[in-house]
Coordinates of C-alpha atoms in Angstrom, one line a residue:
M215 CA -0.2 0.1 -43.3
S216 CA 2.7 2.2 -44.5
S217 CA 6.3 3.0 -43.6
T218 CA 8.2 6.2 -44.4
I219 CA 11.1 8.3 -43.2
D220 CA 11.5 12.1 -43.3
S221 CA 14.5 11.9 -45.6
T222 CA 16.3 9.2 -47.6
T223 CA 19.5 11.2 -47.7
I224 CA 21.4 12.2 -44.5
K225 CA 24.9 13.0 -43.4
I226 CA 27.1 10.8 -41.2
G227 CA 25.8 10.9 -37.6
E228 CA 22.6 12.8 -38.4
Q229 CA 19.3 11.5 -37.1
I230 CA 16.3 10.5 -39.3
T231 CA 12.8 9.7 -38.1
Y232 CA 11.3 6.4 -39.3
H233 CA 7.5 6.1 -39.3
I234 CA 5.3 3.0 -39.1
Q235 CA 1.7 3.9 -39.7
V236 CA -1.2 1.5 -39.2
E237 CA -4.9 2.0 -39.7
T238 CA -7.1 -0.4 -37.6
D239 CA -10.5 -0.7 -36.0
T240 CA -9.1 -0.9 -32.5
T241 CA -5.9 0.0 -30.8
D242 CA -6.0 -3.2 -28.6
L243 CA -5.2 -5.4 -31.6
V244 CA -2.0 -3.7 -32.7
V245 CA 1.4 -4.8 -31.3
F246 CA 4.7 -3.2 -32.2
P247 CA 7.1 -5.8 -30.9
E248 CA 10.0 -4.7 -28.7
G249 CA 13.4 -5.1 -30.2
Q250 CA 12.6 -3.8 -33.7
T251 CA 15.8 -4.1 -35.7
F252 CA 17.0 -1.5 -38.2
S253 CA 20.4 -3.0 -38.9
P254 CA 22.7 -1.7 -40.2
L255 CA 21.2 1.7 -39.1
E256 CA 21.4 2.2 -35.3
M257 CA 18.2 3.1 -33.3
I258 CA 18.7 6.1 -31.1
E259 CA 15.2 6.4 -29.6
S260 CA 11.9 4.7 -29.7
Y261 CA 9.0 7.2 -29.4
A262 CA 5.6 6.6 -27.9
I263 CA 2.8 5.5 -30.2
D264 CA 0.7 8.5 -31.5
T265 CA -3.0 7.6 -31.7
L266 CA -5.4 9.5 -33.9
K267 CA -9.1 8.9 -34.4
K268 CA -10.2 9.0 -38.0
K269 CA -14.0 8.4 -38.4
D270 CA -14.5 4.8 -37.4
K271 CA -10.8 3.9 -37.7
F272 CA -7.7 4.5 -35.5
N273 CA -4.5 5.8 -37.1
L274 CA -1.5 4.7 -35.2
I275 CA 2.0 6.1 -35.8
K276 CA 5.1 4.7 -34.3
K277 CA 8.3 6.6 -34.7
Y278 CA 12.0 5.6 -34.3
G279 CA 15.1 7.8 -34.4
L280 CA 17.8 6.2 -36.5
T281 CA 21.4 7.2 -37.4
Q282 CA 24.5 5.8 -39.1
F283 CA 28.2 6.8 -38.7
D284 CA 29.6 5.3 -41.9
S285 CA 28.8 6.6 -45.4
G286 CA 27.1 4.4 -48.0
A287 CA 23.8 3.1 -49.1
Y288 CA 21.8 1.1 -46.5
I289 CA 18.5 -0.8 -46.5
I290 CA 16.2 -0.7 -43.6
P291 CA 14.8 -4.2 -43.4
R292 CA 11.1 -5.0 -43.3
Q293 CA 9.6 -4.4 -39.8
K294 CA 7.1 -6.8 -38.2
I295 CA 3.7 -5.6 -37.1
I296 CA 1.2 -7.9 -35.3
I297 CA -2.5 -7.1 -35.7
G298 CA -4.6 -9.6 -33.7
D299 CA -3.3 -13.0 -34.6
K300 CA -1.9 -11.9 -38.0
T301 CA 1.6 -10.7 -38.8
F302 CA 2.3 -8.0 -41.4
F303 CA 5.6 -6.5 -42.7
T304 CA 6.4 -3.0 -43.8
D305 CA 8.3 -2.3 -47.0
S306 CA 12.1 -2.1 -46.9
L307 CA 13.6 1.3 -47.4
K308 CA 16.9 2.6 -48.8
V309 CA 18.8 5.3 -47.0
E310 CA 21.8 7.2 -48.5
V311 CA 24.4 8.3 -45.9
N312 CA 26.8 11.0 -47.2
N313 CA 30.1 12.2 -45.8
V314 CA 30.1 15.4 -43.9
E315 CA 31.2 18.3 -46.2
V316 CA 34.5 19.8 -45.2
D317 CA 35.2 23.5 -45.5
T318 CA 38.8 23.4 -47.0
T319 CA 39.1 27.1 -46.6
Q320 CA 39.4 26.7 -42.9
G321 CA 42.5 24.6 -43.1
I322 CA 43.2 21.1 -41.9
Y323 CA 43.8 20.3 -38.3
D324 CA 45.5 17.5 -36.5
I325 CA 43.4 14.7 -35.0
K326 CA 42.4 15.6 -31.5
P327 CA 44.1 13.7 -28.7
I328 CA 42.2 11.2 -26.6
I329 CA 40.3 12.9 -23.8
G330 CA 39.5 11.0 -20.6
V331 CA 35.9 11.0 -19.8
E332 CA 34.6 10.3 -16.3
K333 CA 32.3 7.2 -16.3
S334 CA 28.8 8.2 -15.4
G335 CA 27.8 6.3 -12.3
S336 CA 24.4 4.8 -11.7
D337 CA 21.9 6.1 -9.2
W338 CA 22.2 3.2 -6.8
W339 CA 23.7 5.4 -4.1
K340 CA 20.5 7.5 -4.1
Y341 CA 18.3 4.4 -3.4
L342 CA 20.8 3.3 -0.8
L343 CA 20.7 6.7 0.9
I344 CA 16.9 6.8 0.9
T345 CA 16.8 3.3 2.4
L346 CA 19.3 4.2 5.1
L347 CA 17.3 7.4 5.9
I348 CA 14.1 5.4 6.2
I349 CA 15.8 2.8 8.4
G350 CA 17.4 5.5 10.5
G351 CA 14.1 7.3 10.9
I352 CA 12.3 4.2 12.1
A353 CA 15.2 3.3 14.4
S354 CA 15.2 6.8 15.9
L355 CA 11.4 6.6 16.4
L356 CA 11.7 3.2 18.1
Y357 CA 14.5 4.5 20.4
W358 CA 12.5 7.6 21.3
L359 CA 9.3 5.6 22.1
I360 CA 10.7 2.4 23.6
W361 CA 14.4 2.5 24.5
R362 CA 14.9 6.1 25.6
K363 CA 15.3 6.5 29.3
K364 CA 12.2 8.6 30.0
P365 CA 11.9 11.0 33.0
L366 CA 9.8 9.4 35.7
T367 CA 6.4 10.8 36.5
E368 CA 5.5 11.8 40.0
E369 CA 3.5 8.6 40.5
E370 CA 6.4 6.5 39.2
E371 CA 8.9 8.3 41.5
I372 CA 6.6 7.7 44.5
A373 CA 6.1 4.0 43.5
L374 CA 9.9 3.5 43.6
L375 CA 10.2 4.7 47.2
P376 CA 10.4 2.2 50.1
P377 CA 7.1 1.5 51.8
Y378 CA 8.0 3.6 54.9
D379 CA 8.9 6.7 52.9
R380 CA 5.9 6.2 50.7
A381 CA 3.6 6.1 53.8
K382 CA 5.2 9.2 55.3
L383 CA 4.8 11.1 52.0
A384 CA 1.2 10.1 51.7
L385 CA 0.5 11.5 55.2
K386 CA 2.1 14.9 54.1
K387 CA -0.2 14.9 51.1
L388 CA -3.2 14.2 53.3
D389 CA -2.2 17.2 55.4
E390 CA -2.3 19.3 52.2
S391 CA -5.8 18.1 51.3
P392 CA -8.9 20.3 51.9
Y393 CA -10.8 17.5 53.6
L394 CA -10.8 18.9 57.1
E395 CA -11.5 22.4 56.0
N396 CA -14.6 21.2 54.1
Q397 CA -15.6 18.8 57.0
N398 CA -15.2 15.9 54.6
L399 CA -14.3 13.4 57.3
K400 CA -15.4 10.4 55.3
E401 CA -12.8 10.9 52.6
Y402 CA -10.2 12.0 55.2
Y403 CA -10.5 8.7 57.3
S404 CA -10.6 6.6 54.1
D405 CA -7.3 8.0 53.0
L406 CA -5.8 7.8 56.5
T407 CA -6.8 4.2 57.0
F408 CA -5.6 3.2 53.5
I409 CA -2.2 4.6 54.3
I410 CA -1.7 2.4 57.4
R411 CA -3.4 -0.6 55.8
K412 CA -1.1 -0.3 52.7
Y413 CA 2.0 -0.1 54.8
L414 CA 0.9 -3.1 56.9
D415 CA 0.0 -5.0 53.7
E416 CA 3.5 -4.5 52.3
K417 CA 5.6 -5.0 55.5
V418 CA 3.5 -7.1 58.0
Y419 CA 0.4 -8.9 56.6
N420 CA -0.2 -9.2 52.8
K421 CA -4.0 -9.2 53.2
A422 CA -4.3 -6.1 55.3
L423 CA -6.1 -4.1 52.5
E424 CA -8.8 -6.7 52.1
S425 CA -9.3 -7.7 55.7
T426 CA -12.0 -6.2 58.0
T427 CA -10.8 -4.3 61.1
D428 CA -11.4 -7.3 63.4
E429 CA -9.6 -9.7 61.1
L430 CA -6.6 -7.3 60.8
I431 CA -6.3 -6.8 64.6
T432 CA -6.7 -10.5 65.2
R433 CA -3.8 -11.2 62.7
L434 CA -1.6 -8.6 64.4
N435 CA -2.1 -10.2 67.8
I436 CA -1.3 -13.6 66.4
L437 CA 1.9 -12.2 64.9
K438 CA 2.8 -10.5 68.1
E439 CA 2.3 -13.8 70.1
A440 CA 4.5 -15.6 67.6
N441 CA 7.2 -13.0 68.0
Q442 CA 7.1 -12.2 64.4
V443 CA 6.2 -8.5 65.0
D444 CA 7.4 -6.7 68.2
L445 CA 4.4 -4.5 68.6
S446 CA 3.1 -3.5 72.0
N447 CA -0.5 -4.0 73.2
D448 CA -0.9 -0.2 73.2
D449 CA 0.2 0.0 69.5
I450 CA -2.4 -2.6 68.5
K451 CA -5.1 -1.0 70.6
N452 CA -4.4 2.4 69.0
L453 CA -4.7 1.0 65.5
E454 CA -7.9 -0.8 66.4
R455 CA -9.5 2.3 67.9
I456 CA -8.7 4.4 64.8
L457 CA -9.7 1.8 62.3
K458 CA -13.1 1.2 64.1
R459 CA -13.7 5.0 64.3
A460 CA -13.0 5.2 60.5
D461 CA -15.5 2.4 59.9
L462 CA -18.1 4.3 61.8
V463 CA -17.4 7.5 59.8
K464 CA -17.5 5.6 56.5
F465 CA -20.4 3.3 57.1
A466 CA -22.5 4.7 60.0
K467 CA -22.2 8.4 59.1
S468 CA -20.4 9.2 62.4
A469 CA -19.0 12.8 62.7
P470 CA -16.1 13.0 65.1
D471 CA -14.6 16.3 65.9
V472 CA -12.0 17.7 63.5
E473 CA -9.4 18.0 66.2
L474 CA -9.9 14.3 67.0
A475 CA -9.3 13.5 63.3
K476 CA -6.0 15.4 63.6
I477 CA -5.0 13.5 66.7
D478 CA -5.8 10.2 64.9
R479 CA -3.5 11.3 62.0
E480 CA -0.7 12.0 64.4
T481 CA -1.3 8.6 66.1
I482 CA -1.0 6.8 62.7
D483 CA 2.2 8.7 62.0
V484 CA 3.7 7.4 65.3
E485 CA 2.4 3.8 64.7
I486 CA 4.0 3.7 61.3
D487 CA 7.3 4.5 63.1
H488 CA 6.6 1.8 65.7
V489 CA 5.8 -0.8 63.0
K490 CA 9.1 0.0 61.3
E491 CA 10.9 -0.4 64.6
A492 CA 9.1 -3.6 65.4
L493 CA 10.0 -5.3 62.1
P494 CA 13.1 -7.5 62.3
E495 CA 16.0 -6.6 60.1
P496 CA 16.0 -8.4 56.8
T497 CA 18.6 -11.3 56.6
E498 CA 21.3 -11.4 54.0
E499 CA 19.3 -14.1 52.2
E500 CA 16.2 -11.9 52.1
K501 CA 18.3 -9.0 50.8
L502 CA 19.8 -11.3 48.1
L503 CA 16.3 -12.5 47.1
D504 CA 15.1 -8.9 46.9
E505 CA 18.1 -8.0 44.7
K506 CA 17.4 -11.0 42.4
Y507 CA 13.8 -10.0 42.2
R508 CA 14.7 -6.5 41.1
A509 CA 17.2 -7.8 38.6
E510 CA 14.6 -10.2 37.2
Q511 CA 12.2 -7.3 36.9
E512 CA 14.8 -5.3 34.9
R513 CA 15.4 -8.3 32.6
K514 CA 11.6 -8.7 32.1
K515 CA 11.3 -5.0 31.2
K516 CA 14.2 -5.4 28.7
R517 CA 12.6 -8.5 27.1
N518 CA 9.3 -6.7 26.8
K519 CA 11.1 -3.8 25.0
I520 CA 12.9 -6.2 22.7
W521 CA 9.6 -8.0 21.8
L522 CA 7.9 -4.7 21.3
T523 CA 10.7 -3.5 19.0
V524 CA 10.6 -6.7 17.0
G525 CA 6.8 -6.6 16.8
I526 CA 6.7 -3.0 15.5
S527 CA 9.5 -3.7 13.0
V528 CA 7.8 -6.8 11.7
F529 CA 4.5 -4.9 11.4
L530 CA 6.1 -2.1 9.5
L531 CA 7.8 -4.6 7.1
L532 CA 4.6 -6.5 6.6
A533 CA 2.6 -3.3 6.1
T534 CA 5.2 -2.0 3.5
F535 CA 5.3 -5.4 1.7
T536 CA 1.5 -5.5 1.6
G537 CA 1.2 -2.0 0.3
L538 CA 3.7 -2.6 -2.4
S539 CA 2.1 -5.9 -3.3
I540 CA -1.3 -4.2 -3.7
K541 CA 0.1 -1.6 -5.9
Y542 CA 2.7 -3.6 -8.0
G543 CA 1.6 -7.2 -7.5
F544 CA 2.8 -9.8 -5.0
D545 CA 5.0 -11.8 -7.3
L546 CA 6.9 -8.7 -8.6
V547 CA 7.5 -7.4 -5.1
K548 CA 8.6 -10.8 -3.8
D549 CA 10.9 -11.4 -6.7
T550 CA 12.4 -7.9 -6.4
I551 CA 13.2 -8.4 -2.7
I552 CA 14.2 -12.0 -2.6
G553 CA 15.5 -12.2 -6.2
H554 CA 14.6 -14.2 -9.2
D555 CA 17.0 -15.6 -11.8
S556 CA 14.8 -14.9 -14.8
K557 CA 13.9 -11.4 -13.6
E558 CA 17.5 -10.6 -13.3
L559 CA 18.1 -11.8 -16.8
L560 CA 15.2 -9.8 -18.2
E561 CA 16.3 -6.6 -16.5
G562 CA 20.0 -7.0 -17.2
N563 CA 22.2 -5.7 -20.0
W564 CA 21.2 -7.6 -23.1
V565 CA 23.7 -8.4 -25.9
R566 CA 23.0 -8.3 -29.6
S567 CA 25.5 -10.3 -31.7
D568 CA 26.1 -12.6 -34.7
Y569 CA 26.7 -16.3 -34.2
G570 CA 27.9 -18.8 -36.8
F571 CA 28.5 -18.5 -40.5
P572 CA 26.3 -17.6 -42.3
P573 CA 25.5 -15.5 -39.2
I574 CA 22.4 -15.6 -37.1
M575 CA 21.8 -12.2 -35.5
I576 CA 20.0 -12.5 -32.1
T577 CA 19.6 -10.5 -28.9
T578 CA 20.0 -12.4 -25.7
P579 CA 20.3 -11.5 -22.0
K580 CA 23.7 -13.1 -21.8
V581 CA 26.5 -13.6 -24.4
L582 CA 26.3 -17.1 -25.9
K583 CA 29.4 -19.1 -25.5
R584 CA 30.8 -21.5 -28.1
M585 CA 29.9 -25.1 -27.3
D586 CA 31.5 -28.4 -28.4
A587 CA 29.2 -30.1 -30.9
G588 CA 30.6 -33.5 -29.9
L589 CA 30.8 -34.8 -33.5
S590 CA 32.5 -38.1 -34.4
E591 CA 35.1 -38.1 -37.1
K592 CA 32.7 -39.7 -39.5
V593 CA 30.0 -37.1 -39.0
A594 CA 32.5 -34.3 -39.0
Q595 CA 33.5 -35.3 -42.6
Q596 CA 29.8 -34.8 -43.6
V597 CA 28.9 -31.5 -41.8
D598 CA 30.5 -28.6 -40.1
I599 CA 28.5 -27.5 -37.0
T600 CA 29.0 -24.5 -34.8
I601 CA 27.0 -24.1 -31.6
F602 CA 26.7 -21.2 -29.2
G603 CA 24.6 -21.4 -26.0
Y604 CA 23.6 -20.3 -22.5
G605 CA 22.3 -22.7 -19.8
S606 CA 21.0 -26.2 -20.5
L607 CA 17.8 -28.1 -20.6
I608 CA 17.7 -28.7 -16.9
D609 CA 18.3 -25.0 -16.2
K610 CA 15.5 -22.6 -15.7
F611 CA 16.3 -20.9 -19.0
N612 CA 18.2 -22.2 -22.1
V613 CA 19.1 -20.7 -25.5
V614 CA 21.2 -22.4 -28.2
V615 CA 22.1 -21.1 -31.6
G616 CA 23.5 -23.5 -34.2
T617 CA 24.7 -23.4 -37.8
S618 CA 25.2 -26.6 -39.8
K619 CA 26.9 -26.6 -43.2
Y620 CA 26.6 -29.9 -45.1
K621 CA 29.2 -31.2 -47.5
N622 CA 28.6 -33.1 -50.7
L623 CA 24.8 -33.1 -50.6
G624 CA 24.6 -33.5 -54.3
E625 CA 21.0 -33.6 -55.5
N626 CA 19.8 -34.3 -52.0
K627 CA 17.8 -31.6 -50.2
I628 CA 17.7 -30.7 -46.6
D629 CA 14.5 -31.8 -44.8
L630 CA 13.7 -29.4 -41.9
E631 CA 11.2 -31.9 -40.5
Q632 CA 14.1 -34.4 -40.0
I633 CA 16.3 -31.6 -38.5
I634 CA 13.6 -30.7 -36.0
D635 CA 13.1 -34.4 -35.1
G636 CA 16.9 -34.7 -34.4
S637 CA 16.6 -31.7 -32.1
L638 CA 13.7 -33.3 -30.2
K639 CA 15.7 -36.5 -29.8
T640 CA 18.5 -34.3 -28.3
Y641 CA 15.9 -33.1 -25.7
E642 CA 14.9 -36.7 -25.0
A643 CA 18.6 -37.7 -24.6
A644 CA 18.9 -34.9 -22.0
G645 CA 16.0 -36.4 -20.0
A646 CA 13.0 -34.6 -21.4
Q647 CA 9.7 -36.4 -21.2
N648 CA 6.1 -36.1 -22.6
I649 CA 7.1 -33.7 -25.4
I650 CA 4.1 -32.2 -27.2
T651 CA 4.8 -30.5 -30.5
K652 CA 3.0 -27.9 -32.7
K653 CA 4.3 -26.5 -36.0
D654 CA 4.0 -23.2 -37.7
K655 CA 5.7 -20.9 -40.1
F656 CA 8.1 -18.4 -38.7
V657 CA 9.2 -15.2 -40.4
T658 CA 12.0 -13.0 -39.1
P659 CA 11.8 -9.2 -39.1
N660 CA 14.1 -9.1 -42.2
G661 CA 11.9 -11.5 -44.1
A662 CA 13.6 -14.9 -43.7
E663 CA 11.1 -17.7 -43.6
G664 CA 11.6 -20.9 -41.6
L665 CA 9.9 -23.6 -39.5
K666 CA 8.8 -23.1 -35.9
V667 CA 8.1 -26.1 -33.7
Y668 CA 6.9 -25.4 -30.2
G669 CA 5.1 -27.0 -27.3
T670 CA 5.5 -28.3 -23.8
L671 CA 7.7 -30.9 -22.2
Q672 CA 8.7 -32.1 -18.8
M673 CA 12.3 -31.3 -17.8
P674 CA 14.3 -33.4 -15.2
I675 CA 14.9 -31.8 -11.8
P676 CA 18.7 -32.0 -11.0
G677 CA 19.5 -34.4 -8.1
T678 CA 16.0 -36.0 -8.1
E679 CA 13.9 -38.4 -10.1
G680 CA 11.2 -35.8 -10.5
V681 CA 10.3 -33.6 -13.4
E682 CA 8.8 -30.1 -13.9
D683 CA 6.7 -28.6 -16.6
G684 CA 8.4 -26.5 -19.3
K685 CA 8.0 -25.0 -22.7
Y686 CA 10.3 -25.0 -25.8
I687 CA 10.6 -23.4 -29.2
L688 CA 12.7 -24.6 -32.1
L689 CA 13.3 -22.4 -35.1
A690 CA 14.9 -23.9 -38.2
F691 CA 16.0 -22.1 -41.4
T692 CA 17.6 -23.6 -44.5
S693 CA 19.3 -22.2 -47.7
E694 CA 21.2 -24.5 -50.1
N695 CA 23.5 -26.6 -47.9
V696 CA 23.1 -24.6 -44.6
V697 CA 20.7 -25.2 -41.7
Q698 CA 20.4 -22.5 -39.0
Q699 CA 18.6 -23.3 -35.7
V700 CA 17.6 -21.5 -32.6
S701 CA 16.5 -23.6 -29.6
L702 CA 14.8 -22.1 -26.5
S703 CA 13.5 -23.8 -23.4
W704 CA 12.2 -22.5 -20.1
K705 CA 10.0 -23.3 -17.1
Q706 CA 6.2 -23.2 -17.9
D707 CA 5.2 -21.0 -14.9
D708 CA 8.0 -18.4 -15.3
T709 CA 6.3 -15.2 -16.5
Y710 CA 9.7 -13.4 -16.8
A711 CA 11.0 -16.1 -19.0
D712 CA 7.9 -15.7 -21.3
Q713 CA 8.9 -12.0 -21.7
I714 CA 12.5 -13.0 -22.4
I715 CA 11.5 -15.5 -25.1
E716 CA 9.2 -13.0 -26.8
R717 CA 12.0 -10.4 -27.0
I718 CA 14.5 -13.0 -28.3
L719 CA 12.1 -14.2 -31.0
N720 CA 11.5 -10.6 -32.2
S721 CA 15.2 -10.1 -32.5
V722 CA 16.1 -13.1 -34.7
E723 CA 17.5 -12.2 -38.1
L724 CA 19.5 -14.1 -40.7
K725 CA 22.3 -12.4 -42.5
P726 CA 23.7 -13.5 -45.8
A727 CA 27.2 -14.9 -45.9
E728 CA 28.6 -12.0 -47.9
E729 CA 27.8 -9.4 -45.3

């Protein structure tokens, strides 16, 4: 493993390329942690890893573009490389940054005035426009297929006609048919009798279509005797004669003369008029009921359209959600649409800053705010404590950075084990239960060594007596009379918080007091 740069001497604002080169048996075991720090040089760009096969080894090269805008000598701190479960560090490198040479022969110019620069906007409006176009397209499609007032077909227009007009129109169509020309009397009489039966079914007797000829004629006589239909005996006899002749044609293969068939057609035409005249005028109540029926039918059609629109919309949403879930994962899609606090923190604008003195440099998703240490006067005489934090133990995510400077220690030494125990007691005081601890050494990217205590705990749920599983990490560093700590806690099943914690841990650096 080696680390180099193209040049150790640059001019202000120039870019240098910093290489980290690793030779391993497999590329799966090598991790270049995100958030590599090159302070005080600034990272311009992080390039993709270049992988080369060299016999039975892999040669991995990771490049970073660095720059600095102040002249002087700078040290690139050691960079952390993880291979499997082992951590390695590169060598630190010195970089000389020189002033830009000025051509004095060209004269000296005044400082340029401040120039206003338009703030570059984000591309949110593009996504909004695409979303609106998709919604508009779907809405237009639904309107065209469901809500648009479509032109009626010929069958629909005929169905909307009153029964009398529909019967008359059916007789005209029968006249235009080729049945009589082809001597197809069976089909002719079938259509003819269906026309009169259909009209009687709608206006006189609602079982006229399914009744036999004798049953229908009997029913008409009963209605006549009850004064419900003012048909004459001749009208009923004419209908009976034609219906029975039609039965003979359809079932007994009778073949009447074509002219007789035409006479029967004219008779049916006249009888339709007689039936209309024989029917009593509908009362106002019947007209009102008929109007209510039509209004209810319209409401029913509208409800059906609404349900159909909702059904199609829900189907499209579910299909889109399912497709995105298959491609990107259910949790990611759900959290992106509904929202997730930790995801918003992870994808937000992170802040890198120094906290306390001597300073702890750390990158966090939010700026850490100064917190009251709550020291008594007696304790304040023994130690100066500065605390910066975001969230609390009962929140879904919590980070605290603290620096303690002890006074008058004398020959006594600071015990990091006791410091950590005090932090765990702080967790217990906040309501944490069943704290499980593990200990390990922790080394920052710039080589500072400290103690890492981590494990699981149960955090109280606000407003209830219940608890939920969580994780925590405590980092502690000491030098002379100073203790520096970083405390992290988060929900155990929060994958976004796991990524946040990893990025924060990779960013922790200790800076000497003189910097």
